[in-house]
Short mmCIF file of C-alpha atoms and ligand atoms in Angstrom, two decimals:
data_model
loop_
_atom_site.label_atom_id
_atom_site.label_comp_id
_atom_site.label_asym_id
_atom_site.label_seq_id
_atom_site.Cartn_x
_atom_site.Cartn_y
_atom_site.Cartn_z
CA MET A 1 29.82 48.63 -23.38
CA ASN A 2 27.23 50.03 -21.01
CA PHE A 3 25.20 47.68 -18.93
CA SER A 4 23.51 47.98 -15.58
CA SER A 5 24.42 45.80 -12.64
CA ARG A 6 21.68 43.79 -10.95
CA LEU A 7 23.59 44.13 -7.67
CA PRO A 8 25.43 47.45 -7.94
CA GLU A 9 26.40 47.84 -4.30
CA VAL A 10 27.43 44.21 -3.71
CA GLY A 11 31.14 43.50 -3.52
CA THR A 12 32.98 40.25 -2.88
CA SER A 13 31.63 38.12 0.00
CA ILE A 14 33.17 39.03 3.35
CA PHE A 15 34.26 35.39 3.76
CA SER A 16 36.47 35.57 0.68
CA VAL A 17 37.73 39.04 1.64
CA MET A 18 38.77 38.04 5.16
CA SER A 19 40.24 34.67 4.14
CA LYS A 20 42.37 36.41 1.51
CA MET A 21 43.46 39.05 4.00
CA ALA A 22 44.31 36.37 6.57
CA GLN A 23 46.41 34.54 4.02
CA GLU A 24 48.23 37.67 2.86
CA HIS A 25 49.08 38.64 6.42
CA GLN A 26 49.69 35.12 7.68
CA ALA A 27 47.00 35.55 10.28
CA ILE A 28 45.09 32.79 12.06
CA ASN A 29 41.83 32.54 10.14
CA LEU A 30 38.87 32.42 12.52
CA ALA A 31 36.92 34.48 9.99
CA GLN A 32 35.45 32.23 7.32
CA GLY A 33 33.56 29.38 8.97
CA PHE A 34 35.14 26.03 8.18
CA PRO A 35 36.66 23.27 10.30
CA ASP A 36 40.42 22.71 10.19
CA PHE A 37 40.22 19.06 11.25
CA PRO A 38 40.00 16.14 8.86
CA VAL A 39 36.97 14.43 7.37
CA SER A 40 36.43 10.84 8.55
CA GLU A 41 38.72 8.35 6.76
CA LYS A 42 35.77 6.00 6.52
CA LEU A 43 33.77 8.55 4.57
CA ILE A 44 36.67 9.30 2.25
CA ASP A 45 37.11 5.56 1.63
CA LEU A 46 33.43 5.27 0.81
CA ILE A 47 33.74 8.00 -1.83
CA TYR A 48 36.77 6.26 -3.34
CA GLN A 49 34.95 2.92 -3.38
CA ASN A 50 31.94 4.47 -5.06
CA MET A 51 34.10 6.14 -7.68
CA LYS A 52 35.83 2.81 -8.31
CA ALA A 53 32.44 1.13 -8.55
CA GLY A 54 31.62 3.42 -11.44
CA HIS A 55 29.26 5.94 -9.86
CA ASN A 56 30.69 8.79 -11.87
CA GLN A 57 27.97 9.98 -14.23
CA TYR A 58 25.07 12.36 -13.63
CA ALA A 59 23.03 11.56 -10.58
CA PRO A 60 19.24 11.73 -10.89
CA MET A 61 18.17 15.39 -10.85
CA PRO A 62 16.58 15.33 -7.34
CA GLY A 63 19.41 13.25 -5.89
CA VAL A 64 20.48 9.60 -5.56
CA PRO A 65 17.44 7.65 -4.24
CA ALA A 66 19.49 5.79 -1.60
CA LEU A 67 20.61 9.09 -0.11
CA ARG A 68 17.13 10.63 -0.17
CA LYS A 69 15.75 7.46 1.43
CA ILE A 70 18.15 7.55 4.38
CA ILE A 71 17.64 11.32 4.77
CA ALA A 72 13.88 10.73 5.00
CA GLN A 73 14.49 8.10 7.70
CA VAL A 74 16.80 10.38 9.67
CA VAL A 75 14.27 13.23 9.43
CA GLU A 76 11.54 10.92 10.71
CA GLN A 77 13.67 9.74 13.61
CA THR A 78 14.95 13.18 14.51
CA TYR A 79 11.93 15.39 13.95
CA ASN A 80 9.09 12.89 14.01
CA ARG A 81 7.87 13.99 10.60
CA ALA A 82 6.86 11.34 8.08
CA THR A 83 8.86 12.21 4.95
CA ASP A 84 8.37 10.90 1.43
CA PHE A 85 11.85 10.59 -0.05
CA GLU A 86 10.57 10.56 -3.63
CA ASN A 87 8.66 13.80 -3.43
CA GLU A 88 9.88 15.77 -0.43
CA VAL A 89 13.70 15.55 -0.36
CA THR A 90 15.99 17.23 -2.91
CA ILE A 91 19.78 17.08 -2.88
CA ALA A 92 21.39 20.45 -3.65
CA ALA A 93 24.92 21.71 -4.22
CA GLY A 94 25.17 22.95 -0.64
CA GLY A 95 22.86 25.05 1.51
CA THR A 96 23.55 28.11 -0.65
CA GLU A 97 22.23 26.46 -3.80
CA ALA A 98 19.26 25.10 -1.87
CA ILE A 99 18.41 28.65 -0.76
CA PHE A 100 18.93 30.08 -4.23
CA SER A 101 16.79 27.48 -5.98
CA THR A 102 14.03 27.81 -3.39
CA ILE A 103 13.84 31.58 -3.73
CA ALA A 104 14.18 31.48 -7.50
CA ALA A 105 11.30 29.01 -7.67
CA LEU A 106 8.93 30.68 -5.23
CA ILE A 107 9.50 34.45 -5.25
CA ASP A 108 7.72 36.57 -7.82
CA PHE A 109 8.54 40.12 -8.86
CA GLY A 110 7.63 42.47 -6.00
CA ASP A 111 7.09 39.76 -3.37
CA GLU A 112 8.29 40.81 0.06
CA VAL A 113 10.49 38.51 2.10
CA ILE A 114 10.98 39.17 5.80
CA LEU A 115 14.45 38.35 7.08
CA PHE A 116 16.31 39.02 10.29
CA ASP A 117 19.60 40.87 10.57
CA PRO A 118 22.30 39.91 11.27
CA ALA A 119 21.48 37.73 8.23
CA TYR A 120 23.74 35.34 6.36
CA ASP A 121 25.25 37.20 3.45
CA CYS A 122 23.50 35.45 0.55
CA TYR A 123 19.90 35.98 1.67
CA ASP A 124 19.36 39.59 0.64
CA PRO A 125 21.10 39.51 -2.77
CA VAL A 126 19.43 36.23 -3.73
CA ILE A 127 15.99 37.69 -2.96
CA ARG A 128 16.77 40.78 -5.03
CA LEU A 129 18.30 38.85 -7.93
CA ASN A 130 15.00 37.05 -8.19
CA GLY A 131 12.89 40.20 -8.12
CA GLY A 132 11.84 40.03 -4.49
CA VAL A 133 11.93 42.81 -1.93
CA PRO A 134 13.85 42.01 1.28
CA ILE A 135 12.32 43.45 4.45
CA HIS A 136 15.04 43.52 7.10
CA LEU A 137 14.22 43.42 10.81
CA ASN A 138 17.05 43.85 13.28
CA LEU A 139 17.82 41.39 16.07
CA LYS A 140 19.65 42.89 19.02
CA PRO A 141 22.50 41.59 21.14
CA PRO A 142 23.02 39.82 23.41
CA HIS A 143 20.10 37.43 22.77
CA PHE A 144 19.23 38.14 19.12
CA SER A 145 15.67 37.01 19.70
CA ILE A 146 12.81 37.77 17.32
CA ASP A 147 10.32 40.49 18.24
CA TRP A 148 7.12 38.87 17.01
CA GLN A 149 5.08 42.07 17.41
CA GLU A 150 7.49 43.76 15.02
CA VAL A 151 7.12 40.84 12.63
CA LYS A 152 3.34 41.13 12.67
CA ALA A 153 3.57 44.87 12.08
CA SER A 154 5.83 44.29 9.05
CA ILE A 155 3.47 41.99 7.21
CA THR A 156 1.76 43.52 4.17
CA PRO A 157 -0.42 42.03 1.42
CA ARG A 158 2.81 41.57 -0.55
CA THR A 159 4.59 39.50 2.09
CA LYS A 160 5.23 36.06 0.63
CA MET A 161 7.98 34.52 2.72
CA MET A 162 9.90 34.66 5.98
CA MET A 163 13.45 33.41 6.32
CA ILE A 164 14.70 32.07 9.62
CA ASN A 165 18.01 30.56 10.67
CA THR A 166 18.44 28.43 13.76
CA PRO A 167 21.05 27.79 15.20
CA HIS A 168 21.89 31.24 14.02
CA ASN A 169 24.93 32.37 12.09
CA PRO A 170 26.56 34.68 13.20
CA SER A 171 25.10 35.02 16.72
CA GLY A 172 24.83 31.44 17.94
CA ALA A 173 21.25 32.12 19.12
CA VAL A 174 18.72 29.31 18.86
CA MET A 175 14.96 29.62 18.48
CA SER A 176 12.72 28.27 21.24
CA GLU A 177 9.55 26.21 21.08
CA ALA A 178 7.58 29.38 21.89
CA ASP A 179 9.22 31.10 18.90
CA MET A 180 8.22 28.26 16.62
CA LEU A 181 4.62 28.25 17.82
CA MET A 182 4.44 31.99 17.20
CA LEU A 183 6.01 31.55 13.78
CA GLN A 184 3.54 28.79 12.96
CA GLN A 185 0.59 30.93 13.97
CA ILE A 186 1.74 33.92 11.93
CA ALA A 187 2.72 31.85 8.89
CA ILE A 188 -0.66 30.14 8.81
CA GLU A 189 -2.68 33.29 9.45
CA HIS A 190 -0.93 35.23 6.69
CA GLU A 191 -0.27 32.29 4.35
CA LEU A 192 3.47 32.82 4.36
CA ILE A 193 6.10 30.40 3.16
CA VAL A 194 8.89 29.88 5.69
CA LEU A 195 12.39 29.21 4.44
CA SER A 196 14.26 27.73 7.39
CA ASP A 197 18.04 27.58 7.19
CA GLU A 198 18.95 24.76 9.58
CA VAL A 199 22.44 23.93 8.41
CA TYR A 200 23.74 23.92 12.01
CA GLU A 201 20.94 21.59 13.19
CA ARG A 202 23.37 19.27 14.98
CA ILE A 203 25.68 21.94 16.38
CA ILE A 204 23.67 22.88 19.44
CA PHE A 205 24.74 23.11 23.08
CA ASP A 206 23.79 23.15 26.75
CA GLU A 207 20.95 20.62 26.45
CA LYS A 208 19.08 22.88 24.01
CA VAL A 209 16.95 21.03 21.48
CA HIS A 210 17.00 22.08 17.84
CA GLN A 211 13.61 23.45 16.86
CA SER A 212 13.26 22.38 13.26
CA ILE A 213 10.22 23.66 11.38
CA LEU A 214 9.73 19.98 10.55
CA LYS A 215 8.65 19.30 14.12
CA TYR A 216 5.56 21.46 13.65
CA PRO A 217 3.26 19.68 11.17
CA ALA A 218 1.13 22.66 10.13
CA LEU A 219 4.20 24.86 9.76
CA ALA A 220 6.13 22.17 7.89
CA GLN A 221 3.35 22.03 5.28
CA GLN A 222 4.23 25.54 4.12
CA SER A 223 7.97 25.56 4.81
CA ILE A 224 11.29 24.49 3.40
CA ALA A 225 14.05 23.24 5.69
CA VAL A 226 17.61 23.54 4.37
CA PHE A 227 20.41 21.27 5.63
CA SER A 228 24.12 20.84 4.87
CA PHE A 229 26.43 17.83 4.97
CA GLY A 230 29.39 20.20 4.88
CA LYS A 231 28.57 21.37 8.41
CA THR A 232 27.71 17.95 9.82
CA PHE A 233 30.66 16.01 8.38
CA HIS A 234 33.42 18.69 8.50
CA ALA A 235 33.48 18.95 4.70
CA THR A 236 32.39 22.44 3.70
CA GLY A 237 34.26 22.14 0.39
CA TRP A 238 32.08 19.29 -0.83
CA LYS A 239 29.04 21.54 -1.25
CA VAL A 240 26.31 18.99 -0.65
CA GLY A 241 23.10 19.86 1.15
CA TYR A 242 19.40 19.21 0.80
CA THR A 243 15.91 20.56 1.22
CA VAL A 244 12.92 18.95 2.89
CA ALA A 245 9.55 20.40 1.91
CA SER A 246 6.02 19.35 1.01
CA GLU A 247 5.48 17.71 -2.37
CA ALA A 248 3.91 20.85 -3.86
CA ILE A 249 6.79 23.08 -2.76
CA THR A 250 9.42 20.49 -3.68
CA ARG A 251 8.01 20.26 -7.19
CA GLU A 252 8.65 23.98 -7.63
CA ILE A 253 12.13 23.90 -6.06
CA ARG A 254 13.18 21.15 -8.46
CA LYS A 255 12.06 23.23 -11.44
CA ALA A 256 14.71 25.79 -10.48
CA HIS A 257 17.31 23.33 -9.14
CA GLN A 258 17.40 21.42 -12.45
CA PHE A 259 18.50 24.55 -14.26
CA VAL A 260 20.85 25.90 -11.62
CA THR A 261 22.97 22.79 -11.21
CA PHE A 262 20.86 19.94 -12.61
CA SER A 263 22.26 17.35 -10.21
CA VAL A 264 24.91 16.94 -7.53
CA ASN A 265 28.20 15.03 -7.33
CA THR A 266 27.31 11.34 -7.69
CA PRO A 267 29.98 9.34 -5.76
CA LEU A 268 29.63 11.66 -2.78
CA GLN A 269 25.91 11.02 -2.65
CA PHE A 270 26.39 7.24 -2.64
CA ALA A 271 29.05 7.55 0.05
CA LEU A 272 26.90 9.84 2.19
CA ALA A 273 23.98 7.42 1.91
CA GLU A 274 26.09 4.66 3.47
CA TYR A 275 27.73 6.90 6.04
CA LEU A 276 24.44 8.40 7.19
CA SER A 277 23.04 4.97 7.95
CA ASP A 278 25.16 4.86 11.11
CA SER A 279 23.84 7.47 13.56
CA GLU A 280 27.12 7.29 15.50
CA ASN A 281 28.52 9.38 12.64
CA TYR A 282 26.46 12.44 13.54
CA LEU A 283 24.81 12.09 16.93
CA HIS A 284 27.74 13.43 18.96
CA LEU A 285 28.42 16.59 16.99
CA GLY A 286 26.80 18.92 19.53
CA LYS A 287 28.98 17.59 22.33
CA PHE A 288 32.08 17.79 20.14
CA TYR A 289 31.49 21.45 19.33
CA GLN A 290 30.37 22.36 22.83
CA GLN A 291 33.82 21.27 24.00
CA LYS A 292 35.36 23.47 21.32
CA ARG A 293 33.27 26.45 22.38
CA ASP A 294 34.20 25.91 26.02
CA PHE A 295 37.86 25.44 25.17
CA PHE A 296 37.89 28.70 23.21
CA LEU A 297 36.12 30.54 26.03
CA ALA A 298 38.67 29.16 28.51
CA GLN A 299 41.49 30.47 26.31
CA ILE A 300 40.12 34.01 26.31
CA LYS A 301 39.47 34.15 30.05
CA GLY A 302 41.08 37.29 31.37
CA SER A 303 40.95 39.05 28.01
CA SER A 304 39.14 42.38 27.59
CA PHE A 305 36.90 40.88 24.91
CA GLN A 306 33.47 39.96 26.25
CA PRO A 307 31.83 36.78 24.98
CA LEU A 308 28.11 36.84 24.17
CA PRO A 309 25.91 33.80 24.84
CA CYS A 310 26.34 31.10 22.18
CA PHE A 311 24.01 28.09 22.10
CA GLY A 312 24.69 26.74 18.64
CA SER A 313 26.64 26.99 15.34
CA TYR A 314 30.43 27.11 15.43
CA PHE A 315 30.67 30.85 15.91
CA GLN A 316 31.38 32.86 19.03
CA LEU A 317 30.67 36.60 19.15
CA LEU A 318 33.03 38.76 21.18
CA SER A 319 32.39 42.39 22.09
CA TYR A 320 35.31 44.80 22.05
CA GLU A 321 33.38 47.66 23.57
CA GLY A 322 35.74 49.39 25.97
CA ILE A 323 38.81 48.22 24.02
CA SER A 324 38.52 50.35 20.91
CA CYS A 325 36.30 52.89 19.16
CA LYS A 326 37.20 51.49 15.75
CA SER A 327 34.35 50.38 13.53
CA GLU A 328 33.93 46.61 13.29
CA MET A 329 35.44 46.50 9.80
CA GLU A 330 38.40 48.61 10.93
CA MET A 331 38.87 46.45 14.00
CA ALA A 332 38.70 43.20 11.99
CA THR A 333 41.19 44.58 9.46
CA TRP A 334 43.55 45.87 12.14
CA MET A 335 43.44 42.57 14.04
CA THR A 336 44.15 40.59 10.88
CA GLN A 337 46.98 42.79 9.65
CA GLU A 338 48.62 43.81 12.93
CA LYS A 339 47.67 41.09 15.40
CA LYS A 340 47.54 38.16 12.95
CA LEU A 341 44.09 36.98 13.95
CA ALA A 342 41.19 37.30 11.49
CA PRO A 343 37.54 37.61 12.63
CA ILE A 344 34.38 38.66 10.76
CA PRO A 345 32.80 42.05 11.52
CA VAL A 346 29.15 41.48 12.44
CA SER A 347 28.11 44.78 10.79
CA VAL A 348 28.36 43.12 7.36
CA PHE A 349 25.33 41.02 8.26
CA TYR A 350 23.19 44.11 8.89
CA LYS A 351 21.57 45.95 6.00
CA ASP A 352 21.85 49.20 7.97
CA SER A 353 25.50 48.34 8.82
CA SER A 354 24.71 48.51 12.57
CA ASP A 355 28.08 48.82 14.26
CA GLN A 356 27.85 47.26 17.70
CA LYS A 357 31.52 46.52 18.38
CA LEU A 358 31.00 42.82 17.75
CA LEU A 359 33.28 40.37 15.97
CA ARG A 360 32.55 36.77 15.00
CA PHE A 361 35.14 34.04 15.61
CA CYS A 362 34.89 30.49 14.23
CA PHE A 363 35.88 27.90 16.84
CA ALA A 364 35.76 24.88 14.51
CA LYS A 365 39.53 24.58 14.94
CA GLY A 366 42.12 22.41 16.63
CA GLU A 367 43.15 23.25 20.20
CA GLU A 368 46.54 24.54 19.15
CA THR A 369 44.95 27.14 16.87
CA LEU A 370 42.39 28.15 19.50
CA THR A 371 45.13 28.45 22.11
CA LYS A 372 47.16 30.75 19.87
CA ALA A 373 44.08 32.81 19.09
CA GLY A 374 43.37 33.11 22.83
CA GLU A 375 46.90 34.35 23.47
CA ILE A 376 46.48 37.06 20.85
CA LEU A 377 43.08 38.11 22.20
CA LYS A 378 44.46 38.35 25.74
CA MET A 379 47.15 40.76 24.57
CA ILE A 380 44.75 43.22 22.90
N1 LIG B 401 29.12 29.69 6.07
C1 LIG B 401 30.45 30.16 6.25
C2 LIG B 401 30.51 31.30 7.23
O1 LIG B 401 29.51 31.79 7.68
C3 LIG B 401 31.13 30.65 5.00
C4 LIG B 401 30.64 30.24 3.67
C5 LIG B 401 31.34 30.98 2.57
O2 LIG B 401 32.52 31.21 2.63
N2 LIG B 401 30.61 31.37 1.60
O3 LIG B 401 31.58 31.72 7.55
#
């Protein structure tokens, strides 16, 4: 049968490709971003208790009220934004579903969406699947900061949305207050919706403060913030995240969300509601990961790989300029197969496949793993 593909040039996600390759070659997997340390026993017990208590049927479509209520409180405390849990918080099956449902709900055929490369791999295909037109602007190493003049020059009457991501995957860059004020000004002037991927909100280092769009009232009115419990509680496999957005935007997101997944895992939501009520369970995450970043950097001291600045997320970029002329994909493949250490080539996050001799390494790992990885890197 003949049929046309909606995404003809899209293959399997790089995260699946590299994890499979790492497994096949018994390589240390610093490619796909996930922690290798355990989830809190307390949280696991809470899930068990909630399953035993009978919370095993469909949750309400927007999420369990107790969870949305505590999220609204945490948002208020953290970002000083009054949040109505009934109408402004929606629980999604992870950040990826939150992004999909938001774009599906808000992007019309032919709408342009400005995004910044290196961009997380789902952004571009999700925009296109929903009829939108992605407009890619490149961020450059080592700082990966946004050129706001370029942004202004890229806005057309068809521009509907901008997507941002801070702390940024894969670069570890974080947006500043000045960036946010600029974003706010542009978004208001051109009536743009801002989709803000903030899944690494708590993984931020060196006294930097996370600049959520929620901290800027006028901007927040026309934005969606996306968060992820997988990142905050070391449980990427649970696939639970949420959006915070104005009532009008939330109403639209839920129209899509209810037909993408309807509702999200019930006992987990009850457990997360209880667990989130103790701020000790999330307030120290930045410090925890800063130690990991510093430990990893200490392990690679003396290696020919050059670290780029990293202020957030659990990814460290390393440059191999001067070590090899291989393309990033070739280098990542060679390292996985021959050196038994798997990274992610940064070129996959650029629409134009910019090859800058950069590899991404996930440092959400135990010290033993990071030590071994450091030994390998020092020998290359
Ligand atoms: N967010 C993770 C990363 O950037 C991977 C998620 C996935 O495998 N789809 O590595």
